Each structure stands twice: as structure tokens, then as C-alpha cells.
Amino acid sequence: IIVAIACSCVERKPERLARQESPVSTQLKEMVALQDEILLSPNIDPRTKMDSMMSFRRQTMELISQALVREPEDQYQAALILQAASVATGAESCLMGHYLAVQAAEKGHEKSRFLAAAAYDRYLVHTGQVQKYGTQYLSDSAGDMSLYPVDSMTSDSERVAWGVLPLDQLLEQIKLGKSE
């Protein structure tokens, strides 16, 4: 009986470990939550926001350089951090976020498809190019929104494959003052 109990505990141990979140996953999710809070807070001055974004990028790049960002969810979280950090750090962060999101999407992480498209579009806009999918928009001083120029060669089926709405639906959302 003791052997049977011990064996049942050993058999369940990997099950318990699989449910536990890795320290890397926890760290990335905490950074994403804090990043969102900082970016959305009207009470935090722009310099503090920029410093925070740069710090999150540094921490994320350190995890990546140590080959600790391997799981699709971790790649997705890291891509979120890098894409948002591009406000402070530039186009390179968007491109790295794009690559991470593509890797996660290739492993079946569905939310990563849209993020891969958005990070790539943001990279293109940051570098003065026409965006591919139509995920990046701007608003003028009156609050009217419009899409940055979109590559006319990108098909709606390609957009949909990456989790982006067809162009006519994107334009309708923008017209109604909504973003995806």
C-alpha cells in the first residue's frame, strides 16, 4: 500500500509541475500588466513612461538572450512588451516583437497571429513605410481616426489569416471611432 501511494504521488508530480507557471512566465505577465497600467495612466508623466518601457525592453531582451523565452505564451507576452516598448525604443523592438509573435503563432498560439501583424505594421510605420495589414491608425487633434497608408497588394484573405479584419471592415471601424 505504501508503494502504491508513493507511486501515485510520483505519477502526479509532473502533472502538478505542468500547472505551475514558470518564473519567466510570471515575470513577463507581470511586466505586461504593469506596462498596460503605466501606458493607460494619465497621471504618469511621459518621461517616466518612456523610462519604464525601456526598462521592460531591457529585462525582456535579457530573458531572450538567455534563451528563457521558449514557450508560445512567453513569446506572446515578450512580443507584447517589445511592441509597446517601441514608443520609447524605436522600430527594432517592433521587429523583434513580430518575430516572437510569429514563432508563437507557428506553435499554435492564436492571439499571436494578430500581434505578429500589428508588430510588423508598427515596424513599417516607424520606418516610414506603408503598413501591410492595416493595424496602425492615428487620430488628429479633433479626435478623428484614420489608417496609416496600407499596402494595396495585401489581400483580405492574407489579413484574415493573420487575425486582421478585411480592409473595408477596418475602415468602417475607424470611421466609427473604434480600433481592434
Short mmCIF file of N, CA and C in Angstrom, two decimals:
data_model
loop_
_atom_site.label_atom_id
_atom_site.label_comp_id
_atom_site.label_asym_id
_atom_site.label_seq_id
_atom_site.Cartn_x
_atom_site.Cartn_y
_atom_site.Cartn_z
N ILE A 1 0.83 -1.19 0.00
CA ILE A 1 0.00 0.00 0.00
C ILE A 1 0.88 1.25 0.00
N ILE A 2 1.93 1.31 0.79
CA ILE A 2 2.82 2.47 0.84
C ILE A 2 3.46 2.70 -0.52
N VAL A 3 3.87 1.61 -1.17
CA VAL A 3 4.47 1.72 -2.50
C VAL A 3 3.45 2.28 -3.49
N ALA A 4 2.22 1.84 -3.41
CA ALA A 4 1.17 2.33 -4.31
C ALA A 4 0.93 3.82 -4.10
N ILE A 5 0.92 4.28 -2.84
CA ILE A 5 0.73 5.70 -2.54
C ILE A 5 1.90 6.50 -3.06
N ALA A 6 3.11 6.02 -2.83
CA ALA A 6 4.31 6.71 -3.30
C ALA A 6 4.31 6.80 -4.81
N CYS A 7 3.93 5.71 -5.48
CA CYS A 7 3.89 5.72 -6.95
C CYS A 7 2.84 6.70 -7.47
N SER A 8 1.70 6.76 -6.80
CA SER A 8 0.66 7.68 -7.26
C SER A 8 1.11 9.13 -7.09
N CYS A 9 1.91 9.41 -6.06
CA CYS A 9 2.42 10.77 -5.87
C CYS A 9 3.44 11.11 -6.94
N VAL A 10 4.30 10.15 -7.26
CA VAL A 10 5.30 10.37 -8.29
C VAL A 10 4.63 10.58 -9.64
N GLU A 11 3.60 9.81 -9.91
CA GLU A 11 2.89 9.97 -11.18
C GLU A 11 2.23 11.33 -11.30
N ARG A 12 1.75 11.87 -10.22
CA ARG A 12 1.05 13.16 -10.25
C ARG A 12 2.00 14.35 -10.22
N LYS A 13 3.22 14.14 -9.79
CA LYS A 13 4.16 15.26 -9.68
C LYS A 13 4.33 16.01 -11.00
N PRO A 14 4.59 15.34 -12.13
CA PRO A 14 4.71 16.10 -13.38
C PRO A 14 3.43 16.87 -13.71
N GLU A 15 2.29 16.29 -13.36
CA GLU A 15 1.01 16.97 -13.56
C GLU A 15 0.98 18.28 -12.79
N ARG A 16 1.41 18.25 -11.53
CA ARG A 16 1.44 19.46 -10.70
C ARG A 16 2.43 20.47 -11.25
N LEU A 17 3.58 19.99 -11.68
CA LEU A 17 4.59 20.90 -12.22
C LEU A 17 4.11 21.56 -13.50
N ALA A 18 3.39 20.83 -14.32
CA ALA A 18 2.90 21.39 -15.57
C ALA A 18 1.92 22.53 -15.32
N ARG A 19 1.19 22.46 -14.22
CA ARG A 19 0.22 23.51 -13.92
C ARG A 19 0.87 24.76 -13.34
N GLN A 20 2.05 24.61 -12.78
CA GLN A 20 2.73 25.76 -12.19
C GLN A 20 3.33 26.61 -13.29
N GLU A 21 3.23 27.90 -13.11
CA GLU A 21 3.78 28.83 -14.08
C GLU A 21 5.27 29.01 -13.80
N SER A 22 6.06 29.07 -14.84
CA SER A 22 7.50 29.26 -14.67
C SER A 22 7.76 30.69 -14.19
N PRO A 23 8.90 30.90 -13.53
CA PRO A 23 9.25 32.26 -13.10
C PRO A 23 9.33 33.24 -14.28
N VAL A 24 9.77 32.74 -15.43
CA VAL A 24 9.85 33.60 -16.63
C VAL A 24 8.45 34.02 -17.05
N SER A 25 7.52 33.08 -17.09
CA SER A 25 6.13 33.39 -17.46
C SER A 25 5.52 34.41 -16.50
N THR A 26 5.75 34.18 -15.23
CA THR A 26 5.23 35.11 -14.21
C THR A 26 5.82 36.50 -14.40
N GLN A 27 7.13 36.57 -14.61
CA GLN A 27 7.79 37.87 -14.79
C GLN A 27 7.26 38.60 -16.02
N LEU A 28 7.13 37.88 -17.13
CA LEU A 28 6.63 38.51 -18.36
C LEU A 28 5.20 39.01 -18.19
N LYS A 29 4.34 38.19 -17.59
CA LYS A 29 2.94 38.60 -17.40
C LYS A 29 2.84 39.81 -16.47
N GLU A 30 3.67 39.83 -15.44
CA GLU A 30 3.67 40.98 -14.52
C GLU A 30 4.13 42.24 -15.24
N MET A 31 5.14 42.11 -16.10
CA MET A 31 5.61 43.28 -16.85
C MET A 31 4.54 43.78 -17.81
N VAL A 32 3.84 42.86 -18.48
CA VAL A 32 2.77 43.27 -19.40
C VAL A 32 1.68 44.02 -18.64
N ALA A 33 1.28 43.49 -17.49
CA ALA A 33 0.22 44.14 -16.69
C ALA A 33 0.67 45.52 -16.23
N LEU A 34 1.89 45.62 -15.76
CA LEU A 34 2.41 46.91 -15.29
C LEU A 34 2.57 47.88 -16.46
N GLN A 35 3.05 47.37 -17.58
CA GLN A 35 3.20 48.20 -18.77
C GLN A 35 1.85 48.77 -19.20
N ASP A 36 0.82 47.93 -19.24
CA ASP A 36 -0.52 48.40 -19.60
C ASP A 36 -1.00 49.48 -18.64
N GLU A 37 -0.80 49.24 -17.36
CA GLU A 37 -1.21 50.21 -16.33
C GLU A 37 -0.49 51.55 -16.52
N ILE A 38 0.80 51.49 -16.77
CA ILE A 38 1.59 52.72 -16.96
C ILE A 38 1.16 53.46 -18.21
N LEU A 39 1.01 52.74 -19.31
CA LEU A 39 0.64 53.38 -20.57
C LEU A 39 -0.75 54.01 -20.53
N LEU A 40 -1.66 53.40 -19.78
CA LEU A 40 -3.03 53.91 -19.73
C LEU A 40 -3.25 54.97 -18.65
N SER A 41 -2.28 55.15 -17.78
CA SER A 41 -2.44 56.10 -16.68
C SER A 41 -2.19 57.54 -17.13
N PRO A 42 -3.18 58.41 -16.95
CA PRO A 42 -2.97 59.81 -17.31
C PRO A 42 -2.12 60.56 -16.27
N ASN A 43 -1.91 59.93 -15.13
CA ASN A 43 -1.18 60.59 -14.04
C ASN A 43 0.32 60.34 -14.04
N ILE A 44 0.81 59.57 -14.99
CA ILE A 44 2.24 59.29 -15.07
C ILE A 44 2.83 60.14 -16.19
N ASP A 45 3.89 60.87 -15.86
CA ASP A 45 4.47 61.78 -16.85
C ASP A 45 5.15 60.98 -17.98
N PRO A 46 5.24 61.58 -19.16
CA PRO A 46 5.77 60.88 -20.34
C PRO A 46 7.19 60.34 -20.14
N ARG A 47 8.04 61.08 -19.43
CA ARG A 47 9.42 60.61 -19.23
C ARG A 47 9.45 59.32 -18.40
N THR A 48 8.61 59.25 -17.38
CA THR A 48 8.53 58.04 -16.56
C THR A 48 8.01 56.87 -17.39
N LYS A 49 7.03 57.16 -18.26
CA LYS A 49 6.51 56.11 -19.14
C LYS A 49 7.63 55.58 -20.05
N MET A 50 8.38 56.49 -20.63
CA MET A 50 9.47 56.09 -21.53
C MET A 50 10.52 55.28 -20.79
N ASP A 51 10.90 55.73 -19.61
CA ASP A 51 11.90 55.00 -18.81
C ASP A 51 11.40 53.60 -18.47
N SER A 52 10.13 53.50 -18.15
CA SER A 52 9.54 52.19 -17.84
C SER A 52 9.58 51.27 -19.06
N MET A 53 9.19 51.80 -20.21
CA MET A 53 9.20 50.99 -21.43
C MET A 53 10.61 50.50 -21.75
N MET A 54 11.59 51.37 -21.57
CA MET A 54 12.98 50.99 -21.83
C MET A 54 13.43 49.91 -20.84
N SER A 55 13.01 50.01 -19.61
CA SER A 55 13.36 49.02 -18.59
C SER A 55 12.72 47.66 -18.92
N PHE A 56 11.44 47.68 -19.30
CA PHE A 56 10.77 46.43 -19.66
C PHE A 56 11.45 45.79 -20.86
N ARG A 57 11.83 46.61 -21.83
CA ARG A 57 12.52 46.08 -23.01
C ARG A 57 13.84 45.44 -22.61
N ARG A 58 14.62 46.12 -21.77
CA ARG A 58 15.91 45.58 -21.32
C ARG A 58 15.72 44.23 -20.63
N GLN A 59 14.76 44.18 -19.72
CA GLN A 59 14.51 42.92 -18.99
C GLN A 59 14.08 41.81 -19.95
N THR A 60 13.23 42.14 -20.89
CA THR A 60 12.75 41.14 -21.85
C THR A 60 13.88 40.66 -22.74
N MET A 61 14.68 41.58 -23.22
CA MET A 61 15.81 41.20 -24.07
C MET A 61 16.82 40.34 -23.30
N GLU A 62 16.97 40.59 -22.03
CA GLU A 62 17.86 39.77 -21.20
C GLU A 62 17.33 38.34 -21.12
N LEU A 63 16.03 38.19 -20.93
CA LEU A 63 15.43 36.85 -20.89
C LEU A 63 15.60 36.14 -22.23
N ILE A 64 15.42 36.89 -23.31
CA ILE A 64 15.57 36.33 -24.66
C ILE A 64 17.02 35.90 -24.88
N SER A 65 17.96 36.76 -24.50
CA SER A 65 19.38 36.45 -24.71
C SER A 65 19.82 35.23 -23.91
N GLN A 66 19.14 34.92 -22.83
CA GLN A 66 19.44 33.74 -22.04
C GLN A 66 18.65 32.51 -22.51
N ALA A 67 17.94 32.65 -23.62
CA ALA A 67 17.13 31.57 -24.21
C ALA A 67 16.07 31.06 -23.23
N LEU A 68 15.48 31.97 -22.46
CA LEU A 68 14.46 31.60 -21.49
C LEU A 68 13.04 31.83 -22.00
N VAL A 69 12.91 32.45 -23.17
CA VAL A 69 11.58 32.74 -23.74
C VAL A 69 11.35 31.73 -24.86
N ARG A 70 10.83 30.55 -24.46
CA ARG A 70 10.67 29.44 -25.42
C ARG A 70 9.22 29.04 -25.65
N GLU A 71 8.41 29.16 -24.63
CA GLU A 71 7.02 28.71 -24.73
C GLU A 71 6.19 29.74 -25.51
N PRO A 72 5.19 29.29 -26.26
CA PRO A 72 4.37 30.22 -27.06
C PRO A 72 3.77 31.37 -26.25
N GLU A 73 3.25 31.09 -25.07
CA GLU A 73 2.66 32.16 -24.25
C GLU A 73 3.73 33.15 -23.82
N ASP A 74 4.92 32.66 -23.49
CA ASP A 74 6.02 33.56 -23.11
C ASP A 74 6.46 34.41 -24.31
N GLN A 75 6.51 33.79 -25.49
CA GLN A 75 6.86 34.54 -26.70
C GLN A 75 5.83 35.62 -26.97
N TYR A 76 4.57 35.29 -26.76
CA TYR A 76 3.49 36.26 -26.95
C TYR A 76 3.63 37.43 -25.97
N GLN A 77 3.84 37.12 -24.70
CA GLN A 77 3.99 38.17 -23.68
C GLN A 77 5.20 39.05 -23.99
N ALA A 78 6.31 38.42 -24.36
CA ALA A 78 7.52 39.18 -24.71
C ALA A 78 7.27 40.07 -25.92
N ALA A 79 6.53 39.55 -26.90
CA ALA A 79 6.20 40.35 -28.09
C ALA A 79 5.33 41.55 -27.72
N LEU A 80 4.38 41.36 -26.80
CA LEU A 80 3.56 42.48 -26.33
C LEU A 80 4.43 43.57 -25.71
N ILE A 81 5.38 43.16 -24.90
CA ILE A 81 6.27 44.12 -24.24
C ILE A 81 7.09 44.87 -25.27
N LEU A 82 7.68 44.14 -26.20
CA LEU A 82 8.56 44.78 -27.19
C LEU A 82 7.79 45.69 -28.13
N GLN A 83 6.60 45.28 -28.55
CA GLN A 83 5.83 46.13 -29.45
C GLN A 83 5.46 47.44 -28.76
N ALA A 84 5.02 47.36 -27.52
CA ALA A 84 4.65 48.57 -26.78
C ALA A 84 5.88 49.42 -26.46
N ALA A 85 7.00 48.77 -26.23
CA ALA A 85 8.23 49.50 -25.90
C ALA A 85 8.75 50.31 -27.08
N SER A 86 8.26 50.03 -28.25
CA SER A 86 8.75 50.73 -29.44
C SER A 86 8.51 52.23 -29.37
N VAL A 87 7.55 52.66 -28.56
CA VAL A 87 7.33 54.10 -28.40
C VAL A 87 8.57 54.76 -27.84
N ALA A 88 9.28 54.04 -27.00
CA ALA A 88 10.49 54.57 -26.36
C ALA A 88 11.77 54.11 -27.05
N THR A 89 11.72 52.94 -27.67
CA THR A 89 12.97 52.35 -28.16
C THR A 89 13.09 52.25 -29.67
N GLY A 90 12.00 52.48 -30.39
CA GLY A 90 12.06 52.50 -31.84
C GLY A 90 11.68 51.22 -32.53
N ALA A 91 11.92 51.21 -33.84
CA ALA A 91 11.44 50.17 -34.75
C ALA A 91 12.01 48.79 -34.45
N GLU A 92 13.23 48.72 -33.95
CA GLU A 92 13.86 47.42 -33.70
C GLU A 92 13.02 46.57 -32.74
N SER A 93 12.44 47.19 -31.74
CA SER A 93 11.61 46.46 -30.78
C SER A 93 10.38 45.86 -31.46
N CYS A 94 9.80 46.60 -32.39
CA CYS A 94 8.64 46.09 -33.13
C CYS A 94 9.01 44.86 -33.94
N LEU A 95 10.14 44.93 -34.60
CA LEU A 95 10.55 43.82 -35.44
C LEU A 95 10.84 42.58 -34.59
N MET A 96 11.49 42.75 -33.46
CA MET A 96 11.74 41.62 -32.57
C MET A 96 10.41 41.07 -32.03
N GLY A 97 9.48 41.95 -31.70
CA GLY A 97 8.16 41.52 -31.26
C GLY A 97 7.45 40.74 -32.34
N HIS A 98 7.58 41.19 -33.57
CA HIS A 98 6.97 40.50 -34.71
C HIS A 98 7.52 39.07 -34.81
N TYR A 99 8.83 38.93 -34.76
CA TYR A 99 9.43 37.60 -34.88
C TYR A 99 8.98 36.67 -33.75
N LEU A 100 8.92 37.19 -32.54
CA LEU A 100 8.46 36.37 -31.41
C LEU A 100 7.00 35.95 -31.59
N ALA A 101 6.17 36.88 -32.03
CA ALA A 101 4.75 36.57 -32.23
C ALA A 101 4.57 35.55 -33.35
N VAL A 102 5.36 35.65 -34.40
CA VAL A 102 5.30 34.66 -35.49
C VAL A 102 5.68 33.28 -34.96
N GLN A 103 6.74 33.21 -34.15
CA GLN A 103 7.15 31.92 -33.57
C GLN A 103 6.01 31.33 -32.73
N ALA A 104 5.40 32.16 -31.91
CA ALA A 104 4.30 31.68 -31.07
C ALA A 104 3.12 31.23 -31.93
N ALA A 105 2.80 31.99 -32.97
CA ALA A 105 1.70 31.64 -33.87
C ALA A 105 1.99 30.31 -34.57
N GLU A 106 3.22 30.09 -34.98
CA GLU A 106 3.60 28.84 -35.63
C GLU A 106 3.44 27.65 -34.68
N LYS A 107 3.47 27.90 -33.38
CA LYS A 107 3.28 26.85 -32.38
C LYS A 107 1.81 26.73 -31.97
N GLY A 108 0.93 27.47 -32.66
CA GLY A 108 -0.49 27.35 -32.41
C GLY A 108 -1.10 28.37 -31.46
N HIS A 109 -0.35 29.37 -31.05
CA HIS A 109 -0.87 30.41 -30.15
C HIS A 109 -1.68 31.39 -30.99
N GLU A 110 -2.98 31.29 -30.94
CA GLU A 110 -3.87 32.04 -31.83
C GLU A 110 -3.77 33.56 -31.70
N LYS A 111 -3.72 34.08 -30.46
CA LYS A 111 -3.68 35.54 -30.28
C LYS A 111 -2.42 36.15 -30.88
N SER A 112 -1.41 35.32 -31.08
CA SER A 112 -0.14 35.81 -31.62
C SER A 112 -0.23 36.20 -33.08
N ARG A 113 -1.21 35.65 -33.78
CA ARG A 113 -1.34 35.98 -35.21
C ARG A 113 -1.57 37.48 -35.39
N PHE A 114 -2.56 38.02 -34.68
CA PHE A 114 -2.83 39.46 -34.82
C PHE A 114 -1.64 40.28 -34.34
N LEU A 115 -1.04 39.87 -33.23
CA LEU A 115 0.11 40.61 -32.71
C LEU A 115 1.27 40.62 -33.70
N ALA A 116 1.49 39.51 -34.38
CA ALA A 116 2.56 39.47 -35.39
C ALA A 116 2.29 40.50 -36.49
N ALA A 117 1.04 40.57 -36.93
CA ALA A 117 0.67 41.55 -37.97
C ALA A 117 0.81 42.98 -37.45
N ALA A 118 0.32 43.22 -36.24
CA ALA A 118 0.37 44.57 -35.67
C ALA A 118 1.81 45.03 -35.42
N ALA A 119 2.64 44.13 -34.93
CA ALA A 119 4.04 44.50 -34.67
C ALA A 119 4.77 44.80 -35.98
N TYR A 120 4.46 44.01 -37.01
CA TYR A 120 5.09 44.26 -38.31
C TYR A 120 4.62 45.59 -38.89
N ASP A 121 3.31 45.84 -38.82
CA ASP A 121 2.79 47.13 -39.29
C ASP A 121 3.42 48.29 -38.52
N ARG A 122 3.53 48.14 -37.21
CA ARG A 122 4.12 49.22 -36.41
C ARG A 122 5.58 49.45 -36.81
N TYR A 123 6.30 48.36 -37.07
CA TYR A 123 7.68 48.48 -37.55
C TYR A 123 7.71 49.27 -38.86
N LEU A 124 6.84 48.90 -39.80
CA LEU A 124 6.82 49.58 -41.09
C LEU A 124 6.49 51.07 -40.93
N VAL A 125 5.51 51.40 -40.11
CA VAL A 125 5.14 52.79 -39.88
C VAL A 125 6.30 53.55 -39.22
N HIS A 126 6.95 52.91 -38.23
CA HIS A 126 8.11 53.54 -37.57
C HIS A 126 9.23 53.86 -38.54
N THR A 127 9.36 53.04 -39.58
CA THR A 127 10.46 53.23 -40.54
C THR A 127 10.01 54.00 -41.78
N GLY A 128 8.82 54.62 -41.71
CA GLY A 128 8.36 55.46 -42.81
C GLY A 128 7.84 54.70 -44.01
N GLN A 129 7.48 53.44 -43.83
CA GLN A 129 6.97 52.64 -44.93
C GLN A 129 5.46 52.47 -44.81
N VAL A 130 4.87 51.94 -45.85
CA VAL A 130 3.43 51.67 -45.89
C VAL A 130 3.19 50.39 -45.09
N GLN A 131 2.19 50.42 -44.21
CA GLN A 131 1.89 49.21 -43.44
C GLN A 131 1.28 48.14 -44.34
N LYS A 132 1.44 46.89 -43.93
CA LYS A 132 0.98 45.77 -44.75
C LYS A 132 -0.47 45.40 -44.46
N TYR A 133 -0.84 45.29 -43.20
CA TYR A 133 -2.15 44.73 -42.83
C TYR A 133 -3.23 45.76 -42.52
N GLY A 134 -2.85 46.91 -42.01
CA GLY A 134 -3.83 47.93 -41.67
C GLY A 134 -4.19 47.96 -40.20
N THR A 135 -3.23 47.68 -39.34
CA THR A 135 -3.49 47.66 -37.90
C THR A 135 -3.14 48.96 -37.20
N GLN A 136 -2.44 49.85 -37.88
CA GLN A 136 -1.97 51.08 -37.25
C GLN A 136 -2.77 52.27 -37.76
N TYR A 137 -3.22 53.06 -36.83
CA TYR A 137 -4.04 54.23 -37.17
C TYR A 137 -3.57 55.41 -36.32
N LEU A 138 -4.05 56.56 -36.68
CA LEU A 138 -3.72 57.77 -35.93
C LEU A 138 -4.98 58.59 -35.75
N SER A 139 -4.93 59.47 -34.78
CA SER A 139 -6.07 60.38 -34.62
C SER A 139 -5.55 61.81 -34.64
N ASP A 140 -6.33 62.68 -35.25
CA ASP A 140 -5.92 64.08 -35.35
C ASP A 140 -6.37 64.85 -34.11
N SER A 141 -6.11 66.14 -34.10
CA SER A 141 -6.44 66.96 -32.92
C SER A 141 -7.94 66.99 -32.63
N ALA A 142 -8.76 66.74 -33.64
CA ALA A 142 -10.21 66.72 -33.44
C ALA A 142 -10.69 65.34 -32.96
N GLY A 143 -9.77 64.38 -32.90
CA GLY A 143 -10.14 63.04 -32.46
C GLY A 143 -10.59 62.11 -33.58
N ASP A 144 -10.52 62.61 -34.83
CA ASP A 144 -10.88 61.76 -35.97
C ASP A 144 -9.74 60.78 -36.25
N MET A 145 -10.10 59.52 -36.44
CA MET A 145 -9.08 58.49 -36.67
C MET A 145 -8.99 58.16 -38.15
N SER A 146 -7.78 57.76 -38.56
CA SER A 146 -7.56 57.30 -39.92
C SER A 146 -6.43 56.28 -39.91
N LEU A 147 -6.47 55.41 -40.90
CA LEU A 147 -5.41 54.41 -41.02
C LEU A 147 -4.17 55.06 -41.62
N TYR A 148 -3.00 54.64 -41.15
CA TYR A 148 -1.79 54.97 -41.88
C TYR A 148 -1.93 54.29 -43.24
N PRO A 149 -1.21 54.77 -44.25
CA PRO A 149 -1.32 54.14 -45.58
C PRO A 149 -1.11 52.62 -45.50
N VAL A 150 -1.91 51.90 -46.30
CA VAL A 150 -1.89 50.43 -46.29
C VAL A 150 -1.47 49.92 -47.67
N ASP A 151 -0.65 48.90 -47.67
CA ASP A 151 -0.19 48.25 -48.90
C ASP A 151 -1.38 47.68 -49.67
N SER A 152 -1.61 48.17 -50.86
CA SER A 152 -2.76 47.72 -51.67
C SER A 152 -2.57 46.30 -52.19
N MET A 153 -1.38 45.77 -52.11
CA MET A 153 -1.11 44.41 -52.60
C MET A 153 -1.47 43.34 -51.56
N THR A 154 -1.74 43.74 -50.32
CA THR A 154 -2.11 42.77 -49.29
C THR A 154 -3.59 42.45 -49.44
N SER A 155 -3.89 41.16 -49.58
CA SER A 155 -5.28 40.75 -49.79
C SER A 155 -6.01 40.62 -48.45
N ASP A 156 -7.32 40.69 -48.53
CA ASP A 156 -8.13 40.48 -47.32
C ASP A 156 -7.94 39.08 -46.77
N SER A 157 -7.74 38.09 -47.63
CA SER A 157 -7.52 36.73 -47.13
C SER A 157 -6.21 36.65 -46.36
N GLU A 158 -5.21 37.39 -46.79
CA GLU A 158 -3.94 37.43 -46.04
C GLU A 158 -4.15 38.12 -44.69
N ARG A 159 -4.93 39.19 -44.70
CA ARG A 159 -5.23 39.88 -43.44
C ARG A 159 -5.92 38.92 -42.47
N VAL A 160 -6.95 38.27 -42.96
CA VAL A 160 -7.73 37.36 -42.12
C VAL A 160 -6.85 36.22 -41.60
N ALA A 161 -5.94 35.72 -42.43
CA ALA A 161 -5.04 34.65 -41.99
C ALA A 161 -4.19 35.07 -40.80
N TRP A 162 -3.96 36.37 -40.67
CA TRP A 162 -3.17 36.89 -39.54
C TRP A 162 -4.05 37.52 -38.47
N GLY A 163 -5.34 37.24 -38.52
CA GLY A 163 -6.24 37.70 -37.47
C GLY A 163 -6.67 39.15 -37.58
N VAL A 164 -6.51 39.72 -38.76
CA VAL A 164 -6.88 41.12 -39.00
C VAL A 164 -8.15 41.14 -39.84
N LEU A 165 -9.01 42.09 -39.57
CA LEU A 165 -10.25 42.23 -40.35
C LEU A 165 -9.95 42.61 -41.80
N PRO A 166 -10.86 42.29 -42.72
CA PRO A 166 -10.73 42.78 -44.09
C PRO A 166 -10.69 44.31 -44.10
N LEU A 167 -10.05 44.87 -45.10
CA LEU A 167 -9.82 46.31 -45.15
C LEU A 167 -11.10 47.14 -45.05
N ASP A 168 -12.16 46.74 -45.74
CA ASP A 168 -13.39 47.53 -45.67
C ASP A 168 -13.95 47.55 -44.24
N GLN A 169 -13.82 46.45 -43.50
CA GLN A 169 -14.27 46.42 -42.11
C GLN A 169 -13.37 47.25 -41.20
N LEU A 170 -12.07 47.23 -41.49
CA LEU A 170 -11.15 48.09 -40.72
C LEU A 170 -11.51 49.56 -40.92
N LEU A 171 -11.75 49.93 -42.16
CA LEU A 171 -12.11 51.33 -42.46
C LEU A 171 -13.42 51.72 -41.80
N GLU A 172 -14.37 50.79 -41.76
CA GLU A 172 -15.65 51.06 -41.10
C GLU A 172 -15.45 51.26 -39.60
N GLN A 173 -14.62 50.42 -38.98
CA GLN A 173 -14.34 50.57 -37.55
C GLN A 173 -13.69 51.92 -37.26
N ILE A 174 -12.73 52.28 -38.10
CA ILE A 174 -12.04 53.57 -37.92
C ILE A 174 -13.04 54.71 -38.06
N LYS A 175 -13.91 54.59 -39.04
CA LYS A 175 -14.94 55.62 -39.28
C LYS A 175 -15.84 55.76 -38.05
N LEU A 176 -16.13 54.64 -37.39
CA LEU A 176 -16.97 54.66 -36.19
C LEU A 176 -16.17 55.04 -34.93
N GLY A 177 -14.87 55.24 -35.10
CA GLY A 177 -14.04 55.64 -33.96
C GLY A 177 -13.63 54.50 -33.06
N LYS A 178 -13.52 53.29 -33.61
CA LYS A 178 -13.12 52.12 -32.84
C LYS A 178 -11.82 51.57 -33.39
N SER A 179 -11.10 50.88 -32.54
CA SER A 179 -9.91 50.16 -33.00
C SER A 179 -10.05 48.72 -32.56
N GLU A 180 -9.33 47.83 -33.24
CA GLU A 180 -9.41 46.41 -32.91
C GLU A 180 -8.83 46.12 -31.56
#
